[in-house]
């Protein structure tokens, strides 16, 4: 009998991204709330009050929801931590992702399923065996090779290492998204430079900036191939996804809770299609090239396969910011929906729009939709162009609300 397909785990930093993950075929999503997750500064985190809505949406779509409580916890965090865990328990969130032993202890006391975060830097079978007392799923360190991953997965079966559920421990592996120069994200550069701890979710990303290295004796500047030598390219394993799955991992994790719904939907869909292609025996170079072309359109810093194939040195991004081949430019928001005729209305708040332009709509109900508009209806009349202040209407399958954002998709140089 063939091994069951691995679980595809997508990031959700907003309700738009949550719906995008659902649209793209994710098996599960992970999210953070308040300040006790590793994306506090860079993402508009959900609140405790959002946990119920997230749970309802996931259960309605038959996908699992995991909450990240993966920062280092201080004493003054305990009250908030307990409040979050009570709501997690009440709303039936499927598991907590954590590495701090206070969170681990409270989850075990409350019988809340636990996943060990990559921040625990689990890199060997002994560590897996230790954490199996508390957790059913363990996210491995991102610096391992596939041979090391395969050994761990094989030893779990050989030694029959089981978690609290009584089932064999599952192994989760990052397959796509941003990487940090530090081991499993344990960076102190931001703390030293600006007293903003990355391990408390407050990273200011000093590593993504350009620096000049100067020899203090000679005054000579060090130029390293014009690369941002502390800023790795994004992890992308779609080229080697068949090897990743063959290693025996159970969960494939996509990074990106700070990314938009377009990133979540495109990347998740590409990996969903790749998983299916591998199972059906139609995983080809042509398909891989097509998936990478699609993923290059959304936010990325360039791609490499990480250390999984035994690389001794990382690949560094040659430029700051995104290397995406497409750019979305905000032009307006939703104003009204006409359900009887299935038409959405949007107001242009910035720039202009012409017939033939490609639009992107993101929202909590639609996730992300991208389509070319060949015919514009502007203020009730057919026109070739819409400008600031105009109302435009076009057929749209999902109810439009004021939370929906309208973008124009352009080339990155536009």
Short mmCIF file of C-alpha atoms in Angstrom, two decimals, residues 12-18 29-35 37 43-51 54 257:
data_model
loop_
_atom_site.label_atom_id
_atom_site.label_comp_id
_atom_site.label_asym_id
_atom_site.label_seq_id
_atom_site.Cartn_x
_atom_site.Cartn_y
_atom_site.Cartn_z
CA UNK A 12 -2.36 32.30 7.67
CA UNK A 13 -1.51 35.79 8.88
CA UNK A 14 -4.93 37.22 8.03
CA UNK A 15 -8.44 36.08 7.16
CA UNK A 16 -7.60 36.79 3.49
CA UNK A 17 -4.63 34.42 3.67
CA UNK A 18 -6.70 31.86 5.55
CA UNK A 29 -3.08 26.23 8.48
CA UNK A 30 -1.04 27.82 11.26
CA UNK A 31 -1.53 31.27 12.74
CA UNK A 32 -0.42 33.46 15.64
CA UNK A 33 -2.23 35.75 18.06
CA UNK A 34 -1.24 38.78 20.11
CA UNK A 35 2.49 39.16 20.88
CA UNK A 37 4.31 34.42 18.25
CA UNK A 43 2.44 40.74 10.71
CA UNK A 44 -0.85 42.20 11.83
CA UNK A 45 -1.45 39.39 14.29
CA UNK A 46 -4.86 37.98 15.05
CA UNK A 47 -6.34 38.69 18.47
CA UNK A 48 -7.66 36.20 20.99
CA UNK A 49 -11.13 37.18 19.82
CA UNK A 50 -10.33 35.90 16.32
CA UNK A 51 -9.59 32.34 17.45
CA UNK A 54 -10.57 30.86 12.62
CA UNK A 257 2.52 34.40 7.86
#
